[in-house]
CSV table of C-alpha atoms and ligand atoms in Angstrom, one decimal:
chain,number,residue,atom,x,y,z
A,284,MET,CA,118.5,18.6,178.2
A,285,LYS,CA,120.9,18.9,174.8
A,286,ASN,CA,121.6,22.7,174.1
A,287,ILE,CA,123.3,21.5,170.5
A,288,LEU,CA,124.9,24.1,168.7
A,289,ILE,CA,124.3,23.9,165.1
A,290,THR,CA,127.9,25.9,162.8
A,291,GLY,CA,126.7,27.2,159.4
A,292,GLY,CA,123.3,26.0,160.0
A,293,ALA,CA,122.4,29.0,157.5
A,294,GLY,CA,124.7,27.0,154.1
A,295,PHE,CA,123.3,24.2,151.8
A,296,ILE,CA,123.5,21.2,154.4
A,297,GLY,CA,123.6,23.1,157.8
A,298,SER,CA,119.6,24.2,157.0
A,299,HIS,CA,118.5,20.2,156.3
A,300,VAL,CA,120.7,19.6,159.7
A,301,VAL,CA,118.7,21.8,161.2
A,302,ARG,CA,115.5,21.0,160.4
A,303,LEU,CA,115.8,17.5,160.9
A,304,PHE,CA,117.1,18.4,164.3
A,305,VAL,CA,114.0,20.7,165.7
A,306,THR,CA,111.2,19.0,164.1
A,307,LYS,CA,112.9,15.0,165.5
A,308,TYR,CA,113.9,16.3,168.5
A,309,PRO,CA,111.6,18.3,170.6
A,310,SER,CA,112.9,18.3,173.4
A,311,TYR,CA,116.4,19.6,172.4
A,312,ASN,CA,117.5,23.4,171.7
A,313,ILE,CA,118.8,22.9,168.3
A,314,ILE,CA,121.0,27.1,168.0
A,315,ASN,CA,122.3,27.5,164.7
A,316,LEU,CA,125.5,30.1,164.8
A,317,ASP,CA,126.1,31.5,161.2
A,318,ALA,CA,128.1,35.1,159.8
A,319,LEU,CA,124.8,34.7,157.2
A,320,THR,CA,128.1,35.3,154.7
A,321,TYR,CA,126.8,35.1,150.8
A,322,ALA,CA,126.8,31.1,151.0
A,323,GLY,CA,124.0,32.2,154.5
A,324,ASN,CA,120.4,32.4,154.1
A,325,LEU,CA,117.3,32.2,156.6
A,326,GLU,CA,115.4,31.7,153.8
A,327,ASN,CA,115.9,28.2,154.1
A,328,LEU,CA,114.4,28.0,157.5
A,329,LYS,CA,111.5,29.5,157.1
A,330,ASP,CA,109.5,26.6,158.1
A,331,ILE,CA,110.5,25.8,161.0
A,332,ASP,CA,111.9,29.3,162.4
A,333,GLN,CA,109.9,29.7,165.3
A,334,SER,CA,109.4,26.5,167.0
A,335,PRO,CA,110.0,27.4,170.1
A,336,ASN,CA,113.1,24.8,170.8
A,337,TYR,CA,115.4,27.0,167.6
A,338,THR,CA,117.6,30.0,168.0
A,339,PHE,CA,119.8,31.7,165.2
A,340,GLU,CA,123.3,33.5,166.8
A,341,LYS,CA,124.2,35.8,164.1
A,342,VAL,CA,127.9,35.2,164.8
A,343,ASN,CA,131.0,35.0,163.0
A,344,LEU,CA,133.3,32.0,163.6
A,345,LEU,CA,137.0,34.7,164.2
A,346,ASP,CA,134.8,36.6,166.9
A,347,VAL,CA,135.8,34.6,169.4
A,348,ALA,CA,134.0,37.1,172.0
A,349,GLY,CA,131.1,35.7,170.5
A,350,LEU,CA,131.9,32.3,170.8
A,351,SER,CA,131.8,32.1,174.1
A,352,SER,CA,128.9,34.9,174.9
A,353,VAL,CA,126.5,31.6,172.8
A,354,PHE,CA,128.5,28.9,174.6
A,355,GLU,CA,127.8,30.5,178.2
A,356,ARG,CA,124.0,32.0,177.1
A,357,HIS,CA,122.8,29.1,176.1
A,358,ASN,CA,124.8,26.3,178.0
A,359,ILE,CA,126.1,24.4,175.0
A,360,THR,CA,126.2,20.6,175.6
A,361,ASP,CA,127.4,19.7,171.8
A,362,VAL,CA,128.4,20.9,169.5
A,363,ILE,CA,128.2,19.9,165.3
A,364,HIS,CA,130.7,21.9,163.7
A,365,LEU,CA,129.2,22.6,160.0
A,366,ALA,CA,130.4,26.2,158.8
A,367,ALA,CA,133.1,26.1,156.2
A,368,GLU,CA,134.0,27.9,153.3
A,369,SER,CA,132.7,25.5,150.6
A,370,HIS,CA,133.8,26.7,146.7
A,371,VAL,CA,137.2,24.9,146.1
A,372,ASP,CA,136.7,27.5,143.4
A,373,ARG,CA,136.7,30.0,145.3
A,374,SER,CA,139.7,28.2,147.9
A,375,ILE,CA,142.1,28.4,144.2
A,376,GLU,CA,140.7,32.9,144.5
A,377,SER,CA,141.1,33.6,147.9
A,378,PRO,CA,143.7,30.3,149.5
A,379,LEU,CA,143.0,32.5,153.3
A,380,ASP,CA,139.8,32.8,153.6
A,381,PHE,CA,139.5,29.5,153.6
A,382,VAL,CA,142.4,29.1,156.4
A,383,HIS,CA,140.7,31.7,158.4
A,384,THR,CA,137.5,29.5,158.9
A,385,ASN,CA,137.8,26.2,157.9
A,386,ILE,CA,141.1,26.6,160.0
A,387,VAL,CA,141.1,29.4,162.7
A,388,GLY,CA,137.7,29.1,163.5
A,389,THR,CA,137.4,25.3,164.5
A,390,VAL,CA,140.2,25.9,166.7
A,391,ASN,CA,138.1,28.0,167.9
A,392,LEU,CA,135.4,26.5,168.3
A,393,LEU,CA,137.2,24.1,169.5
A,394,ASN,CA,139.1,26.4,172.1
A,395,ILE,CA,135.3,27.9,173.7
A,396,ALA,CA,134.6,24.1,174.6
A,397,LYS,CA,137.4,22.9,176.0
A,398,THR,CA,137.0,25.4,178.0
A,399,LYS,CA,133.8,25.3,179.1
A,400,TRP,CA,133.3,21.4,178.6
A,401,GLY,CA,137.1,20.8,180.4
A,402,ALA,CA,135.2,20.0,184.5
A,403,ASP,CA,133.9,16.9,182.7
A,404,PHE,CA,134.4,15.7,179.3
A,405,SER,CA,132.0,12.6,179.1
A,406,LYS,CA,128.5,14.6,178.5
A,407,HIS,CA,129.8,16.8,176.1
A,408,LEU,CA,130.5,16.0,172.2
A,409,PHE,CA,132.7,17.9,169.3
A,410,TYR,CA,131.0,16.5,166.2
A,411,HIS,CA,133.8,18.3,162.8
A,412,ILE,CA,132.0,17.2,159.1
A,413,SER,CA,134.6,16.9,157.2
A,414,THR,CA,134.5,16.1,153.4
A,415,ASP,CA,135.8,13.2,151.0
A,416,GLU,CA,138.5,15.6,149.5
A,417,VAL,CA,141.5,15.8,152.0
A,418,TYR,CA,141.3,12.5,150.6
A,419,GLY,CA,143.4,13.8,148.0
A,420,ALA,CA,142.5,12.0,143.9
A,421,LEU,CA,141.4,8.3,142.4
A,422,GLY,CA,142.3,6.5,140.0
A,423,ALA,CA,140.9,4.7,137.9
A,424,GLU,CA,140.0,2.2,140.6
A,425,GLY,CA,139.2,1.9,144.7
A,426,LEU,CA,137.8,3.4,147.1
A,427,PHE,CA,138.4,6.4,150.1
A,428,THR,CA,137.9,4.9,153.1
A,429,GLU,CA,139.1,5.5,156.4
A,430,THR,CA,142.5,4.5,156.9
A,431,THR,CA,142.5,5.5,153.0
A,432,PRO,CA,146.3,8.8,153.9
A,433,TYR,CA,145.2,12.7,153.6
A,434,HIS,CA,146.4,14.0,150.4
A,435,PRO,CA,145.0,17.3,149.4
A,436,ASN,CA,145.5,19.1,146.9
A,437,SER,CA,143.2,22.7,146.5
A,438,PRO,CA,143.8,24.9,149.0
A,439,TYR,CA,139.8,23.8,150.3
A,440,SER,CA,140.6,20.5,150.7
A,441,ALA,CA,144.2,21.4,152.6
A,442,SER,CA,142.5,24.2,155.5
A,443,LYS,CA,139.2,20.6,156.5
A,444,ALA,CA,141.7,18.4,156.5
A,445,ALA,CA,143.7,20.6,158.6
A,446,SER,CA,140.6,21.1,160.9
A,447,ASP,CA,140.7,17.5,161.4
A,448,HIS,CA,143.8,17.0,162.1
A,449,PHE,CA,143.0,19.8,164.5
A,450,VAL,CA,139.8,18.5,166.3
A,451,ARG,CA,141.6,14.6,166.6
A,452,ALA,CA,144.4,16.4,168.5
A,453,TYR,CA,143.0,18.1,170.7
A,454,ALA,CA,140.7,14.0,170.9
A,455,GLU,CA,143.9,13.2,172.5
A,456,THR,CA,145.6,16.1,173.5
A,457,TYR,CA,143.1,17.6,176.1
A,458,HIS,CA,140.6,14.5,175.9
A,459,ILE,CA,137.3,16.7,174.7
A,460,ARG,CA,135.3,13.9,172.9
A,461,THR,CA,134.8,14.1,169.1
A,462,ILE,CA,133.7,12.7,165.5
A,463,ILE,CA,134.8,13.3,162.0
A,464,SER,CA,133.8,12.5,158.8
A,465,ASN,CA,133.6,13.1,155.8
A,466,CYS,CA,131.0,13.2,153.3
A,467,SER,CA,131.0,13.3,149.8
A,468,ASN,CA,129.2,15.3,146.5
A,469,ASN,CA,126.4,16.2,148.6
A,470,TYR,CA,122.7,18.0,146.1
A,471,GLY,CA,119.0,18.4,146.8
A,472,PRO,CA,117.1,21.7,147.9
A,473,PHE,CA,118.9,24.8,149.2
A,474,HIS,CA,122.5,24.3,147.7
A,475,PHE,CA,123.6,27.6,146.8
A,476,PRO,CA,124.0,27.7,142.5
A,477,GLU,CA,128.0,27.8,143.0
A,478,LYS,CA,128.3,24.1,142.4
A,479,LEU,CA,127.6,21.9,139.3
A,480,ILE,CA,124.2,20.4,139.9
A,481,PRO,CA,122.2,23.9,140.7
A,482,LEU,CA,124.7,26.2,138.2
A,483,PHE,CA,124.1,23.7,136.1
A,484,ILE,CA,120.0,23.7,136.7
A,485,ASN,CA,119.9,27.8,136.5
A,486,ASN,CA,122.2,27.7,133.6
A,487,ILE,CA,119.4,25.2,131.2
A,488,ILE,CA,115.9,27.4,132.8
A,489,HIS,CA,118.1,30.5,131.4
A,490,LYS,CA,119.3,28.7,128.6
A,491,LYS,CA,122.8,29.5,129.3
A,492,PRO,CA,126.2,27.9,128.5
A,493,LEU,CA,126.8,24.7,130.7
A,494,PRO,CA,130.6,25.6,131.8
A,495,VAL,CA,131.6,21.9,131.7
A,496,TYR,CA,135.6,21.5,132.7
A,497,GLY,CA,138.9,19.8,131.5
A,498,ASP,CA,137.5,16.9,129.3
A,499,GLY,CA,133.9,16.1,131.6
A,500,LEU,CA,135.6,12.5,132.1
A,501,TYR,CA,136.4,13.8,136.1
A,502,THR,CA,134.0,11.9,138.4
A,503,ARG,CA,132.1,13.0,142.2
A,504,ASP,CA,130.5,10.1,144.4
A,505,TRP,CA,127.2,11.9,144.7
A,506,LEU,CA,124.3,11.8,147.7
A,507,PHE,CA,121.5,13.4,148.1
A,508,VAL,CA,122.0,16.3,151.3
A,509,LYS,CA,118.7,15.1,153.5
A,510,ASP,CA,120.4,11.5,153.6
A,511,HIS,CA,123.3,12.7,154.4
A,512,ALA,CA,121.8,14.8,157.3
A,513,THR,CA,120.1,11.5,158.5
A,514,ALA,CA,124.3,9.2,158.4
A,515,ILE,CA,124.3,12.9,161.1
A,516,ASP,CA,121.8,12.1,163.3
A,517,VAL,CA,122.6,8.2,163.5
A,518,ILE,CA,126.1,9.2,163.8
A,519,PHE,CA,125.3,12.1,166.6
A,520,HIS,CA,124.0,9.5,168.9
A,521,ASN,CA,125.5,6.6,168.4
A,522,GLY,CA,129.2,6.7,166.3
A,523,LYS,CA,132.0,5.9,168.5
A,524,ILE,CA,133.9,8.3,170.8
A,525,ASP,CA,136.9,9.2,168.7
A,526,ASP,CA,135.8,8.3,165.7
A,527,THR,CA,135.6,8.7,162.1
A,528,TYR,CA,133.4,7.8,159.7
A,529,ASN,CA,132.6,8.1,155.7
A,530,ILE,CA,129.6,9.6,154.3
A,531,GLY,CA,128.9,7.9,150.8
A,532,GLY,CA,125.8,6.4,149.0
A,533,PHE,CA,127.7,4.1,146.7
A,534,ASN,CA,127.3,6.6,143.9
A,535,GLU,CA,129.6,7.5,140.8
A,536,TRP,CA,129.3,9.9,137.9
A,537,LYS,CA,131.6,11.5,135.2
A,538,ASN,CA,130.8,14.8,135.1
A,539,ILE,CA,129.6,14.2,131.9
A,540,ASP,CA,126.8,11.8,131.9
A,541,LEU,CA,125.4,14.3,135.2
A,542,VAL,CA,124.8,17.1,133.0
A,543,LYS,CA,123.3,14.7,129.8
A,544,ILE,CA,121.3,13.5,132.8
A,545,LEU,CA,120.8,16.3,134.2
A,546,CYS,CA,120.1,18.2,130.4
A,547,LYS,CA,117.2,15.0,129.9
A,548,LEU,CA,115.2,15.5,132.5
A,549,MET,CA,115.2,19.4,132.8
A,550,ASP,CA,113.5,19.0,128.9
A,551,GLU,CA,110.8,16.1,129.7
A,552,LYS,CA,110.2,19.1,132.8
A,553,LEU,CA,110.0,21.9,131.0
A,554,GLY,CA,108.3,21.0,127.5
A,555,ARG,CA,111.2,21.9,125.8
A,556,GLN,CA,112.6,19.1,123.2
A,557,ALA,CA,114.7,16.5,123.7
A,558,GLY,CA,118.6,17.5,123.3
A,559,GLU,CA,117.8,21.1,123.1
A,560,SER,CA,119.9,21.9,126.5
A,561,GLU,CA,122.6,19.4,125.5
A,562,GLU,CA,123.1,21.8,123.1
A,563,LEU,CA,124.1,24.6,125.3
A,564,ILE,CA,127.3,21.7,126.7
A,565,THR,CA,130.5,24.3,126.6
A,566,TYR,CA,134.4,22.7,127.4
A,567,VAL,CA,136.2,25.4,129.6
A,568,LYS,CA,139.5,26.1,130.6
A,569,ASP,CA,140.3,23.4,133.3
A,570,ARG,CA,140.2,24.1,137.6
A,571,PRO,CA,143.5,24.8,138.7
A,572,GLY,CA,145.0,20.7,140.4
A,573,HIS,CA,141.3,19.7,140.0
A,574,ASP,CA,141.2,16.2,140.8
A,575,ARG,CA,140.3,13.3,139.2
A,576,ARG,CA,138.0,11.1,141.1
A,577,TYR,CA,136.0,10.4,144.3
A,578,ALA,CA,134.9,7.4,144.9
A,579,ILE,CA,134.0,6.8,149.2
A,580,ASP,CA,133.1,3.4,150.6
A,581,ALA,CA,130.8,3.3,153.3
A,582,THR,CA,130.4,1.0,154.5
A,583,LYS,CA,131.4,1.3,158.1
A,584,LEU,CA,129.0,3.2,158.5
A,585,ASN,CA,126.6,0.8,156.8
A,586,LYS,CA,127.7,-2.0,159.2
A,587,GLU,CA,128.5,-0.4,162.8
A,588,LEU,CA,125.4,2.3,162.5
A,589,GLY,CA,122.5,1.0,160.0
A,590,TRP,CA,122.0,3.7,157.0
A,591,ALA,CA,121.8,3.6,154.4
A,592,PRO,CA,120.9,6.1,151.9
A,593,SER,CA,117.2,6.7,151.7
A,594,VAL,CA,116.5,7.0,148.0
A,595,THR,CA,117.7,6.5,144.7
A,596,PHE,CA,120.0,9.3,142.4
A,597,GLU,CA,116.9,8.8,139.8
A,598,GLN,CA,114.8,10.0,142.6
A,599,GLY,CA,116.7,12.4,143.9
A,600,LEU,CA,117.6,14.5,141.0
A,601,ALA,CA,114.7,14.8,140.2
A,602,GLN,CA,113.3,15.6,143.5
A,603,THR,CA,116.3,18.3,143.1
A,604,ILE,CA,115.0,19.5,139.6
A,605,ASP,CA,110.7,19.8,141.2
A,606,TRP,CA,112.6,21.9,144.1
A,607,TYR,CA,114.2,24.2,142.0
A,608,LEU,CA,111.5,24.9,139.5
A,609,GLU,CA,109.0,25.3,142.7
A,610,ASN,CA,111.2,27.8,144.2
A,611,THR,CA,111.9,31.0,141.4
A,612,THR,CA,112.4,33.6,144.0
A,613,TRP,CA,114.9,31.5,146.0
A,614,LEU,CA,116.9,30.6,143.2
A,615,SER,CA,116.7,35.0,142.0
A,616,ASN,CA,116.8,36.2,145.2
A,617,VAL,CA,120.4,34.1,145.3
A,618,THR,CA,121.3,35.2,141.8
A,619,SER,CA,120.7,38.9,141.9
A,620,GLY,CA,123.7,41.3,143.2
A,621,ALA,CA,126.7,40.0,144.1
A,622,TYR,CA,125.9,36.4,142.5
A,623,GLN,CA,126.9,38.5,139.0
A,624,ASN,CA,129.9,39.3,139.4
A,625,TYR,CA,131.6,36.4,141.6
A,626,TYR,CA,130.1,34.9,137.3
A,627,SER,CA,131.2,37.2,135.4
A,628,SER,CA,134.9,37.0,137.2
A,629,MET,CA,134.8,32.7,137.5
A,630,TYR,CA,133.6,32.1,133.8
A,631,SER,CA,134.4,34.9,131.9
A,632,ASN,CA,138.2,34.3,131.3
A,633,ARG,CA,137.7,30.3,131.3
B,902,NAD,P1,127.8,25.8,152.6
B,902,NAD,O1,128.7,27.3,152.2
B,902,NAD,O2,125.8,26.3,151.7
B,902,NAD,O3,127.4,27.0,153.5
B,902,NAD,C1,128.5,27.3,154.4
B,902,NAD,C2,128.0,27.9,156.1
B,902,NAD,O4,128.8,29.0,156.9
B,902,NAD,C3,126.4,29.2,156.0
B,902,NAD,O5,125.6,29.8,156.0
B,902,NAD,C4,127.7,30.5,155.5
B,902,NAD,O6,127.2,31.9,156.1
B,902,NAD,C5,129.2,29.5,156.5
B,902,NAD,N1,129.9,30.1,157.1
B,902,NAD,C6,131.0,30.6,155.9
B,902,NAD,N2,132.2,31.3,157.0
B,902,NAD,C7,131.4,31.3,158.5
B,902,NAD,C8,131.8,32.0,158.8
B,902,NAD,N3,133.5,32.3,159.2
B,902,NAD,N4,131.3,31.5,160.9
B,902,NAD,C9,130.1,31.6,160.7
B,902,NAD,N5,129.4,31.6,159.7
B,902,NAD,C10,129.7,31.0,158.8
B,902,NAD,O7,128.5,24.6,153.6
B,902,NAD,P2,127.9,23.3,152.8
B,902,NAD,O8,127.9,22.8,151.5
B,902,NAD,O9,126.2,23.3,153.7
B,902,NAD,O10,128.5,22.9,153.7
B,902,NAD,C11,129.0,22.2,154.8
B,902,NAD,C12,129.5,21.8,155.1
B,902,NAD,O11,130.4,20.1,154.9
B,902,NAD,C13,132.0,22.2,155.1
B,902,NAD,O12,132.5,21.6,156.3
B,902,NAD,C14,131.8,20.8,154.4
B,902,NAD,O13,132.8,21.4,154.1
B,902,NAD,C15,131.5,20.1,153.9
B,902,NAD,N6,131.3,19.6,153.1
B,902,NAD,C16,130.3,19.7,151.8
B,902,NAD,C17,130.3,18.7,151.0
B,902,NAD,C18,128.9,19.1,149.1
B,902,NAD,O14,129.5,18.5,148.4
B,902,NAD,N7,128.8,20.2,150.1
B,902,NAD,C19,130.5,17.7,151.2
B,902,NAD,C20,130.8,17.3,152.4
B,902,NAD,C21,131.1,18.1,153.3
B,903,DAU,O1,133.9,15.6,147.4
B,903,DAU,C1,132.6,16.9,148.9
B,903,DAU,C2,133.1,18.2,148.4
B,903,DAU,O2,132.0,18.1,147.3
B,903,DAU,C3,132.7,19.7,149.3
B,903,DAU,O3,133.8,18.5,150.2
B,903,DAU,C4,132.8,21.0,148.8
B,903,DAU,O4,132.2,21.5,149.4
B,903,DAU,C5,131.0,20.4,147.2
B,903,DAU,O5,131.9,22.2,146.9
B,903,DAU,C6,132.6,19.6,146.7
B,903,DAU,O6,133.0,20.2,145.8
B,903,DAU,P1,133.4,19.3,144.0
B,903,DAU,O7,134.7,20.8,143.4
B,903,DAU,O8,133.3,18.4,143.3
B,903,DAU,O9,131.8,20.8,144.1
B,903,DAU,P2,131.4,21.3,142.4
B,903,DAU,O10,130.1,21.1,142.6
B,903,DAU,O11,132.3,22.6,142.8
B,903,DAU,O12,132.0,20.3,141.1
B,903,DAU,C7,131.6,19.3,140.6
B,903,DAU,C8,132.6,18.3,139.8
B,903,DAU,O13,132.1,19.3,138.5
B,903,DAU,C9,133.7,18.3,139.7
B,903,DAU,O14,134.7,17.7,139.0
B,903,DAU,C10,134.2,20.1,139.0
B,903,DAU,C11,133.0,20.7,137.8
B,903,DAU,N1,132.2,21.7,137.2
B,903,DAU,C12,131.5,22.8,138.6
B,903,DAU,C13,131.8,23.4,138.4
B,903,DAU,C14,130.8,24.5,139.2
B,903,DAU,C15,132.5,21.9,136.4
B,903,DAU,O15,132.6,21.6,135.5
B,903,DAU,N2,131.9,23.0,135.8
B,903,DAU,C16,131.3,23.7,136.9
B,903,DAU,O16,131.1,25.3,136.5
């Protein structure tokens, strides 16, 4: 019997992972632990939240007694750890929030797992979900592999790198069985509109300026979120213990090229004139310490575990746009209230 604790399950990627595990594995109990910060939203899970194998626990990673109680009450056998502060721009404004949740929170979880599983680690797995940003920035050539040295450049990526190091250290020192995966930029349904793609979709809908940082020639490697979830499934079940896997779809885009495609697709879907949304593009002040290029080499995952993305970028982007246009209530709920304050404080001085 598996009782799997998925942390951050009310967030963007976590909600897709929870949905996949709850529906695909009826014999597993899935316990979703989430503090419901601004990024956590139980609306993301309303289609599966009545499933008999699903439970939600509103607990903060900094609440050690709360974590311990969840482990105890649900007899947790495995952890898939996604909960984190995840937005680079916020990390530049408030680095300590990232130290607390991403580093201290991860160590709290590791400590509880060590204590509860200490008698016999062989039946348990601590799977830590991380990012390609820990590797730093690439030049024009090359890809991040699993052996690329860590070189984080933002408070966010530094906090994720630290959490990865703690996971590895707990495997080495205490023999907890761990796996780490480092994924490239995700996109898809339920993505909070502070990140590039959903923010620009929302702004195009409302004919608001599209704030492109710097020269717009920064490059990201985009993966459809449901493909990240299937990679997590494959790695959780078949990954080599104490190993790491890069996850990505060999799908690099310069920001400005991606934004232009988004504008074109949105004009078509909204019945607007060709070129109308492109006129909203506004070059603004750059992000400090902005990493020039990320690109993931996911060969190991493909060769060893047979995983590959299921959709092309064109298909994934079209599905994503359709989802946002069909879920305007979700979008207006998450962009009301505190989001307005965030938006004006983050963008008014650019
Ligand atoms: P997200 O911001 O959408 O969701 C994070 C979730 O964690 C939210 O539900 C939030 O309520 C919860 N959370 C935050 N602080 C918490 C705390 N102290 N205690 C308990 N819960 C807390 O993030 P996401 O984009 O879904 O990312 C999930 C994970 O995947 C993160 O670890 C992130 O570093 C990693 N990742 C993200 C991407 C990406 O493109 N979004 C790519 C690679 C890796
Ligand atoms: O690479 C994986 C990472 O991808 C994850 O670990 C992070 O959690 C996730 O947020 C994401 O980080 P990025 O910083 O790459 O994503 P973001 O959507 O914030 O920005 C993507 C690119 O778009 C980046 O070059 C900055 C640029 N950008 C972003 C915003 C929000 C703009 O030009 N304008 C914007 O308004």
